[in-house]
XYZ file of C-alpha atoms in Angstrom:
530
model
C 0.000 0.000 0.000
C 2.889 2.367 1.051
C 4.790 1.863 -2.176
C 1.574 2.088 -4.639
C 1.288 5.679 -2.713
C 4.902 6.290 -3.065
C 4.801 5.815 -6.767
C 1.692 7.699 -7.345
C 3.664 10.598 -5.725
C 6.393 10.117 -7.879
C 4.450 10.595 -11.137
C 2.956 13.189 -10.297
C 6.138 14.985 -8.897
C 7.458 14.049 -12.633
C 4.682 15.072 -14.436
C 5.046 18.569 -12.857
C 8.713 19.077 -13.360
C 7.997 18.180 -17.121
C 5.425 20.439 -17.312
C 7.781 23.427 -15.337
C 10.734 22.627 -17.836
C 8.274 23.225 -21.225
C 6.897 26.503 -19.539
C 10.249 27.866 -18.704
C 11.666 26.450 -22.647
C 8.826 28.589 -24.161
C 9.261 31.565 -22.283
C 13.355 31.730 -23.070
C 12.135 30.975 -26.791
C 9.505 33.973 -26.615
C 12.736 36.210 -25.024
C 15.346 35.209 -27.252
C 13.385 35.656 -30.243
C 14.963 37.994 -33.190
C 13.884 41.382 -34.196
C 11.417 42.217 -36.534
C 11.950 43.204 -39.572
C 10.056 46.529 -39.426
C 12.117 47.670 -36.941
C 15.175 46.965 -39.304
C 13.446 48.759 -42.135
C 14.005 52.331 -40.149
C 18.051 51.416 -40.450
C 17.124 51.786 -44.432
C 17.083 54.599 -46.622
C 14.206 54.894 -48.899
C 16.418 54.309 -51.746
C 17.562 50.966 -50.242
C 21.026 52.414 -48.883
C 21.577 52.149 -45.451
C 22.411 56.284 -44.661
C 25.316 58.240 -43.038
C 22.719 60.153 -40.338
C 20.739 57.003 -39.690
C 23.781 55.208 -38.617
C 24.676 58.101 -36.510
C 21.411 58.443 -34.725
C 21.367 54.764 -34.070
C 25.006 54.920 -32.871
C 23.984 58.253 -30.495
C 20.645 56.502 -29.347
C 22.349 53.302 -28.152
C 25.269 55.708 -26.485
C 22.284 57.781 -24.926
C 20.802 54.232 -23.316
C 24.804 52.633 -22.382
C 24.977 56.464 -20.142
C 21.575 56.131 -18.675
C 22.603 51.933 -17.782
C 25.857 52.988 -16.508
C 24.268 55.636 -14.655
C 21.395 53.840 -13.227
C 23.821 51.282 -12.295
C 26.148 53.547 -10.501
C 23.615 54.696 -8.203
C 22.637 51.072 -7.284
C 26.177 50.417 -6.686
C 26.132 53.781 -4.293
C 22.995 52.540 -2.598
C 24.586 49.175 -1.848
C 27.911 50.321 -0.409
C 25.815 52.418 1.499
C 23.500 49.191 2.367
C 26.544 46.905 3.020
C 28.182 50.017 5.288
C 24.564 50.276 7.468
C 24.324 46.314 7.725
C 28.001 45.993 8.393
C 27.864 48.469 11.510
C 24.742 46.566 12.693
C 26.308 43.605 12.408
C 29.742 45.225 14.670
C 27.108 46.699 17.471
C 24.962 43.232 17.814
C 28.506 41.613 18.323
C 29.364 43.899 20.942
C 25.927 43.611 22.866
C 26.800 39.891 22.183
C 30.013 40.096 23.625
C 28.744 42.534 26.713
C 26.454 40.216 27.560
C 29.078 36.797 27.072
C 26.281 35.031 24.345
C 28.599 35.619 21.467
C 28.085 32.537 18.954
C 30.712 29.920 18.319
C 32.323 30.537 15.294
C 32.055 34.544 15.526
C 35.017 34.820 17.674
C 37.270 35.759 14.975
C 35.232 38.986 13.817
C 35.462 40.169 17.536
C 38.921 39.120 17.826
C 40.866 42.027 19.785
C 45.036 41.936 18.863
C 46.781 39.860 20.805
C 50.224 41.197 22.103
C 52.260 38.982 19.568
C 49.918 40.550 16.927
C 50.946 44.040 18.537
C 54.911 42.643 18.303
C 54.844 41.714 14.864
C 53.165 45.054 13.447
C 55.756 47.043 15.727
C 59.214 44.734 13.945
C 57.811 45.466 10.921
C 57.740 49.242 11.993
C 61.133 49.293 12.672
C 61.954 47.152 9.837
C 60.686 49.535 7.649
C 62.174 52.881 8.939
C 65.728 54.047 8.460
C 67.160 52.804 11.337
C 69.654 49.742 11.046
C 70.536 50.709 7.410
C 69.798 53.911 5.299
C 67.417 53.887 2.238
C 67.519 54.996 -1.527
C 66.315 59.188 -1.651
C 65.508 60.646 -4.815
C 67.517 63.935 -3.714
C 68.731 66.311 -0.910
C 65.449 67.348 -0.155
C 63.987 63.980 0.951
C 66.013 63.763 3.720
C 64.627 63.586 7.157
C 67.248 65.492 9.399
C 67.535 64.715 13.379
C 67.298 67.565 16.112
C 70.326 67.075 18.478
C 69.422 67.855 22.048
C 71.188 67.227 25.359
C 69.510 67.231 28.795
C 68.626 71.434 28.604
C 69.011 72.468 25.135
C 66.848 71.228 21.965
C 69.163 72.346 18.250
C 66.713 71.999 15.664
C 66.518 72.802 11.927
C 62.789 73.291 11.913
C 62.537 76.252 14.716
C 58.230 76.886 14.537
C 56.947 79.642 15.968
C 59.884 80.734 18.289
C 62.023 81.525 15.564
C 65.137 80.144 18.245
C 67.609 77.661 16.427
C 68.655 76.319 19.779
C 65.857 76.548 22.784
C 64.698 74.886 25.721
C 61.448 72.711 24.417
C 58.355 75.073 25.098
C 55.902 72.131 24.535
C 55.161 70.161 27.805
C 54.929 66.837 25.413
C 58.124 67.626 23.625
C 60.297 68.337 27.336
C 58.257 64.771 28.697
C 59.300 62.831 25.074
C 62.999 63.623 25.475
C 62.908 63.337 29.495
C 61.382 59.514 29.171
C 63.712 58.680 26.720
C 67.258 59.465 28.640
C 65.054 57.592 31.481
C 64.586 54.254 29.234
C 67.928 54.582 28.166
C 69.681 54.479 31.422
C 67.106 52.154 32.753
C 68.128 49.811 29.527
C 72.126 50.547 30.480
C 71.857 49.863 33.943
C 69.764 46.533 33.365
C 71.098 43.430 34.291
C 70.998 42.036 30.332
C 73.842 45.023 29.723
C 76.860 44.089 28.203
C 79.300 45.962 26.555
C 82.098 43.885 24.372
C 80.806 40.789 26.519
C 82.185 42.418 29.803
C 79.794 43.873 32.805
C 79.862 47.484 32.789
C 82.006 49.076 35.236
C 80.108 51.597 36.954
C 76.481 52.357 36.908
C 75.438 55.324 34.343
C 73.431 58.265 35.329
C 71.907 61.619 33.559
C 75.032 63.382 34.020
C 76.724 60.513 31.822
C 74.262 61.416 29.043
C 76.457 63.502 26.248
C 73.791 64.161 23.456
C 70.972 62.551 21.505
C 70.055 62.284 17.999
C 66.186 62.452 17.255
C 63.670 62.365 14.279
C 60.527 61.412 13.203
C 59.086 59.440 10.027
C 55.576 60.066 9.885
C 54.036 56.644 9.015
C 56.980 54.510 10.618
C 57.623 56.195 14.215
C 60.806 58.203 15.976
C 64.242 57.024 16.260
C 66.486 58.347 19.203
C 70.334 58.073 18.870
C 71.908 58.781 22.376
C 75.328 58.516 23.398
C 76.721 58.150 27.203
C 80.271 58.795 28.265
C 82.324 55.709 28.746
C 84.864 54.534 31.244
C 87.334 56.412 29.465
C 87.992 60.169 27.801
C 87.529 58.392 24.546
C 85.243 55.570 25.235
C 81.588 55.856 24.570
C 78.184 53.882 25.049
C 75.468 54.591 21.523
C 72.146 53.687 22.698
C 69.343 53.033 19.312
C 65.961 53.603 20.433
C 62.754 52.886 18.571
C 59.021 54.167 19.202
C 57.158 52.943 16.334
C 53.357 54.102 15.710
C 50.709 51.926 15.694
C 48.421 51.069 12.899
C 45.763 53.784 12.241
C 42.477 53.671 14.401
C 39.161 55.056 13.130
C 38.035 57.651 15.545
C 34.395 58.880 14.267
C 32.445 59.119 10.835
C 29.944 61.635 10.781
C 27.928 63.929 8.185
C 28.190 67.773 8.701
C 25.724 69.353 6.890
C 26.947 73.373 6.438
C 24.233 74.570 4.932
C 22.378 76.200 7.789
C 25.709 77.449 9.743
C 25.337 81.380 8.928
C 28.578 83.301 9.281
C 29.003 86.409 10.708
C 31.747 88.514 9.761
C 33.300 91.582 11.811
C 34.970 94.001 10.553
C 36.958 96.573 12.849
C 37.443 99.856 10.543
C 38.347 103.427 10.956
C 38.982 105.123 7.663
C 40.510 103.207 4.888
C 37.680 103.521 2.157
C 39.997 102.319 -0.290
C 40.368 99.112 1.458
C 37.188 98.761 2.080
C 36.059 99.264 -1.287
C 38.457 96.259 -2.300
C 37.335 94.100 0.602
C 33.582 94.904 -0.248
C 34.449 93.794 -3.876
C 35.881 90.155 -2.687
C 32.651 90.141 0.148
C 29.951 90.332 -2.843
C 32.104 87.992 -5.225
C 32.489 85.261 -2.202
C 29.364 85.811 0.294
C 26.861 86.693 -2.090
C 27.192 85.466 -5.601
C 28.741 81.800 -3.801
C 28.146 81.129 -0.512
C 24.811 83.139 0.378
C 24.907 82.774 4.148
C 26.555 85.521 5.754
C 26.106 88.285 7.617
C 28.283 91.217 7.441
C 28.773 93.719 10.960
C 30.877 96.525 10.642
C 32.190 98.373 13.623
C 33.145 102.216 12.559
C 35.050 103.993 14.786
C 34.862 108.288 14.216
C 33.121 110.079 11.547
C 35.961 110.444 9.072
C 35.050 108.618 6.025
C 31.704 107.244 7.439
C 29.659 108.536 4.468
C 31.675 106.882 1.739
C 31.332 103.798 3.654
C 27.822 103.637 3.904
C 27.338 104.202 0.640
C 29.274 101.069 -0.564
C 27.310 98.971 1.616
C 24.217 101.172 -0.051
C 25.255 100.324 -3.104
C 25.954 96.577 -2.979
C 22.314 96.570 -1.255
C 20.836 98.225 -4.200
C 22.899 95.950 -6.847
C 22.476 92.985 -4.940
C 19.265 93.233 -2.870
C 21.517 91.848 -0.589
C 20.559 93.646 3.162
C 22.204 91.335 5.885
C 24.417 93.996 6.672
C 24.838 95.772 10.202
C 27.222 99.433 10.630
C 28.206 100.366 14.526
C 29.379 103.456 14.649
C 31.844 104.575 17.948
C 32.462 107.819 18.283
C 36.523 106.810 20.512
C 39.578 105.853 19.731
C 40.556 103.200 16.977
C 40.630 99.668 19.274
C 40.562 96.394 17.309
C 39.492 94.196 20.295
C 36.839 96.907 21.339
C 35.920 96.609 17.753
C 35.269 92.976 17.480
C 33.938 92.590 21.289
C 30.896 95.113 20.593
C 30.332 93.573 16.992
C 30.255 89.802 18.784
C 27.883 91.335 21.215
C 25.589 93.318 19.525
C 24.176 90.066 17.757
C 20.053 89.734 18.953
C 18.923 86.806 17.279
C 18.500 83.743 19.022
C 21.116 81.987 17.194
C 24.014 81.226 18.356
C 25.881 82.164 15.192
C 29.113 81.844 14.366
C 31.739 84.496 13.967
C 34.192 85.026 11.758
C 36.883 87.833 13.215
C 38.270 89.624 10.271
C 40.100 92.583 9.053
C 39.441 94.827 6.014
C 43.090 94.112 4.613
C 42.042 90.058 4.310
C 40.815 88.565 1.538
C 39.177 85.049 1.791
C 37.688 82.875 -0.650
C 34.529 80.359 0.088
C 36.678 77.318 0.498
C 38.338 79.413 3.631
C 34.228 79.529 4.775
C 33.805 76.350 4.438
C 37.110 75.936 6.868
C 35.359 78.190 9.214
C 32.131 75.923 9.395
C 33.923 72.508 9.931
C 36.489 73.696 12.246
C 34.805 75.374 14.654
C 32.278 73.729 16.697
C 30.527 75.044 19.897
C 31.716 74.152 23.450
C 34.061 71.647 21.536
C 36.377 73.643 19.366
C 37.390 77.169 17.733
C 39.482 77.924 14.750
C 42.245 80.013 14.322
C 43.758 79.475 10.679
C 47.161 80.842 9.444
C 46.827 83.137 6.879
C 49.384 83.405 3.883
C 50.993 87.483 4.253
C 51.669 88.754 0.942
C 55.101 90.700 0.508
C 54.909 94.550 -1.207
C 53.910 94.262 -4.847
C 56.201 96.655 -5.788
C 59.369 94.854 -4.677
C 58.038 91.134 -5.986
C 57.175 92.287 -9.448
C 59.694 95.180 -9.817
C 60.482 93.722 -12.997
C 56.978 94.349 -14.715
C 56.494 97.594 -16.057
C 52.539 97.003 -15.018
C 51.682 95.373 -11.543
C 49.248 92.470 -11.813
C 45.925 92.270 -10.300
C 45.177 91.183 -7.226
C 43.828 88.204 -8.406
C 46.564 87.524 -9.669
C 48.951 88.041 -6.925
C 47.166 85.541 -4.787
C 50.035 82.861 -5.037
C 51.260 81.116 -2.648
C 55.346 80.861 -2.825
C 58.261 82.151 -1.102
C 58.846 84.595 -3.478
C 55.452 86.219 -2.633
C 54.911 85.997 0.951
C 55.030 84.149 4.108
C 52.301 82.334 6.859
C 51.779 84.559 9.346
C 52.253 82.061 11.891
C 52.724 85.253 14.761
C 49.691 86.517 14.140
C 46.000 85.470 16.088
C 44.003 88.157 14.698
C 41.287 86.070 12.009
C 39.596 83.624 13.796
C 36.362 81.597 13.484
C 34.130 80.373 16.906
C 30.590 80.591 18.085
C 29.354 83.649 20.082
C 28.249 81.301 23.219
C 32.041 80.456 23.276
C 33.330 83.838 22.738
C 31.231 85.106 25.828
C 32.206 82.284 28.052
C 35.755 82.832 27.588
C 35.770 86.475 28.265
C 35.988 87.881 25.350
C 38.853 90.810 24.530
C 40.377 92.482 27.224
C 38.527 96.119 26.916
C 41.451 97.749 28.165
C 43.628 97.307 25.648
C 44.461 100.505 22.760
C 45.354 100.757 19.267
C 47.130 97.974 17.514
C 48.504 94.898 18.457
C 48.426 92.107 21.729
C 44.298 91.883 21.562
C 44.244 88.900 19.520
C 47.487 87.196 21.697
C 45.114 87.610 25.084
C 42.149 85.864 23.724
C 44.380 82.974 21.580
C 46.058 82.396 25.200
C 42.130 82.681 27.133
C 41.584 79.280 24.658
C 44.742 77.865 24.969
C 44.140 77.956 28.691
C 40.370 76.104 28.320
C 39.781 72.952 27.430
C 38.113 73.686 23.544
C 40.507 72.585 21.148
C 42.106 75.085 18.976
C 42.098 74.128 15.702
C 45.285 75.761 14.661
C 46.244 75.259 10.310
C 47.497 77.164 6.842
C 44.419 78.220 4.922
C 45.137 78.851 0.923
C 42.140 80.122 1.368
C 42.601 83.096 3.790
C 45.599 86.061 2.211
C 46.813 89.327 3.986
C 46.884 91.897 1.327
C 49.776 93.963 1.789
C 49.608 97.679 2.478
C 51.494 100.703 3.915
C 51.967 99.954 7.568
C 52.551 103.067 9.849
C 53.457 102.588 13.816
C 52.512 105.276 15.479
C 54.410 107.195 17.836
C 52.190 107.519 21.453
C 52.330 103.312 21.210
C 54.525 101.717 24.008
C 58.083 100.823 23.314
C 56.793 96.949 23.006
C 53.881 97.475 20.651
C 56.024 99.470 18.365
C 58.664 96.867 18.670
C 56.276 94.593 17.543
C 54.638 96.654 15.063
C 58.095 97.485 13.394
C 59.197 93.904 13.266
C 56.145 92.987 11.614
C 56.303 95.805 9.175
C 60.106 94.337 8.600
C 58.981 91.145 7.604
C 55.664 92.162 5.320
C 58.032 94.215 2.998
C 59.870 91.235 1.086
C 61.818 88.010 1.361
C 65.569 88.068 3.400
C 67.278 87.126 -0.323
C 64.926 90.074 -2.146
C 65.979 92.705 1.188
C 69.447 91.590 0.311
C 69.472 92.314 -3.350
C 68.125 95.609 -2.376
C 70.859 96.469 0.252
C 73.372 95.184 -2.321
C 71.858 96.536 -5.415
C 74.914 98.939 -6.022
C 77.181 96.578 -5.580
C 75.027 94.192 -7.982
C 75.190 96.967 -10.490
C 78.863 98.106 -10.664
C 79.496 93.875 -10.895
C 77.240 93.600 -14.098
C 78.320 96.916 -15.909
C 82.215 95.517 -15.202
C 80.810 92.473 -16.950
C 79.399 93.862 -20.121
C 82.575 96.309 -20.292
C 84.844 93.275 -20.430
């Protein structure tokens, strides 16, 4: 009886397979089938020919539908890296609750699987391996060379001197003193270990800092830092070298995030007290840049006096009637020129409920909307405030002395040695959120004139815990322009303001060909006479 049934069941299973395998035959027949002639007629001219534009329509209609596949498969390609990324970081937090909770499944150990040490070990020798330490390594030229800083227990000699300026300091940095400090410390704890041997003998004496001649020290970027020290010896002309490795580990993802800009308004202050001209350049660059591109900015000038007030507000007048652009606010003071009292009543005067971001600026700067952009992601509130190094451009009329016509300004926005410098000395443009700006302080109100405004409030950060978010912009350029110092400033600030004006003029090698351009002269005309 079972096996009658059993049968049965296996005729019909049969018979339906059959009939599955005739449906599916027909329907790969009905796909597969070849095109009808009509639709080949329209490939033929009406004199029988085949033509020249009907092949080229047929060529551009089948490139018009390859463009829309490729593009319609792009996007699904898009969505699914997108997918996989989503499903993939699901996956990563269900394994941590997993592991949290000790239910992670057998087999699933491995995707969890934290580095062991010996993992750790073997990425850290292959570090070393790597870097130029046991044995140099090919360079293309002089300029690829990584050179060491020599430092003993006091003094740091270094090639690359930052913002100091000193070729031979004590290290400012509380990170750099600590590096160099543990380093002698693992070095004489390495000497003094009981492994030590020196030419297969025990040392004679036990070694201590005052043993410690000098180091060598240097950094490759993606390998780690290398620290040559050397000890004094037993004798006058015996030595100890000590190599010393920190290699870096591999690269750890911190965060991913989206920042979405577009409703992070700007507003700009401007400190000015006469200077129409400039401001009718730096009006110029504003409608360019915050207007016609970025379109979400508001522009607060602070006017101190009445001199020159009128032809002012008749530029901003103007761009409103051009431009129907009308997010503009003018303070006028009637005191004393004060670039921190400037910017402090322009922060504060803001009365929306915003807390908007400001951009402190002067009317000699002129910025592009990349360096907006720059502002927006680097400055965040209660978490971090930007202060960007601007590129200083050198007097026009000493770079291109050459020309018989000076080029735009445009134009002049390069950035080379030839043409300028980062003002790495100067705090003055800086981008951060009102809320921050208030909690901090703000400028100190008692300060005059030029100069030491910006230093107080860079230092007021520096002092908090908000990270300053300190970088070159090529976005952000100092226009040069007649600086005078006055005479009723304080023997410092006119120190300062001298040395600046020193150093905005031209490069040491162009001040040098002008101090020697008699000399250069009488050389060349002996030339040509000869």
């Amino acid at each position: 009886m079972f096996k009658r049934w059993l049968l049965a069941l296996l005729s019909r299973v049969g018979l339906a397979m059959l009939g599955l395998c005739c449906c599916l035959v027909l329907l790969y027949l009905l796909a597969c089938r070849p095109a009808s002639s009509s639709n080949q007629q329209s490939l033929v001219w009406s004199g029988g020919a085949t033509s020249k534009e009907g092949y080229m329509a047929l060529l551009q209609e089948r490139e018009d539908s390859h463009r829309h596949y490729i593009d319609s498969l792009t996007k699904q390609i898009a969505q699914l890296k997108d997918a996989l990324q989503e499903r993939t970081q699901q996956l990563q937090e269900s394994l941590d609750k997993a592991k949290t909770r000790g239910v992670l499944p057998q087999g699933l150990e491995s995707l969890h699987k934290t580095p062991t040490q010996a993992d750790l070990k073997d990425f850290f020798l292959s570090q070393l391996n790597q870097a130029e330490v046991n044995s140099g390594v090919k360079l293309p030229n002089e300029y690829a060379v990584i050179p060491f800083d020599t430092f003993t227990l006091r003094r740091v000699y270094q090639l690359e001197t930052g913002l100091t300026r000193h070729p031979e300091e004590r290290p400012v940095r509380k990170d750099r003193r600590d590096e160099l400090i543990r380093t002698v410390e693992t070095a004489l704890h390495v000497l003094n270990g009981p492994e030590q041997h020196v030419d297969n003998t025990r040392r004679k004496h036990t070694f201590s800092p005052s043993d410690f001649i000098q180091g060598l020290t240097r950094t490759e970027r993606d390998r780690g830092s290398v620290y040559e020290l050397t000890f004094k010896g037993d004798g006058p002309q015996d030595f100890t070298q000590l190599l010393l490795f920190r290699p870096f580990g591999p690269m750890m993802k911190v965060k991913s995030e989206r920042v979405d800009t577009r409703s992070m308004l700007i507003n700009i202050i401007v400190p000015l007290s006469k200077r129409a001209d400039a401001f009718r350049q730096f009006i110029s660059n504003f409608r360019e840049v915050c207007i016609q591109q970025d379109g979400n900015v508001h522009l607060t000038v602070v006017y101190f006096g009445p001199d020159q007030i009128d032809q002012v507000k008749a530029m901003m007048d103007q761009t409103t009637r051009e431009t129907r652009f009308r997010s503009f606010t003018l303070i006028q003071l009637n005191e004393e020129f004060s670039r921190g009292r400037g910017l402090d009543v322009g922060a504060r005067s803001w009365r929306r409920s915003q807390n908007v971001l400001l951009f402190f600026c002067d009317v000699d700067i002129h910025f592009t909307a990349e360096s907006l952009t720059s502002c927006r992601l680097n400055a965040e509130p209660g978490k971090k405030v930007y202060y960007p190094v601007l590129f200083s451009q050198y007097n026009p009329s000493i770079i291109y002395s050459n020309q018989t016509v000076l080029p735009s300004v445009q134009q002049q926005l390069v950035i080379r040695k030839e043409t300028g410098f980062w003002r790495d000395f100067g705090f003055g443009m800086t981008c951060q959120y009102r809320s921050d700006y208030i909690n901090i302080g703000g400028f100190d109100r008692n300060i005059k004139g030029w100069g030491l405004e910006d230093v107080h409030l860079y230092r007021k950060y520096l002092h908090s815990k908000l990270m300053v978010v300190r970088s070159p912009s090529r976005g952000l350029f100092h226009l040069w322009h007649l600086k005078n110092c006055a005479d009723d400033l304080p023997p410092d600030k006119y120190k300062m303001c001298m040395q600046t004006k020193a150093m905005s003029e031209a490069s040491h090698s162009q001040l040098g060909e002008l101090l020697f351009k008699p000399e250069i002269e009488a050389h060349l005309k002996k030339k040509r006479g000869s």
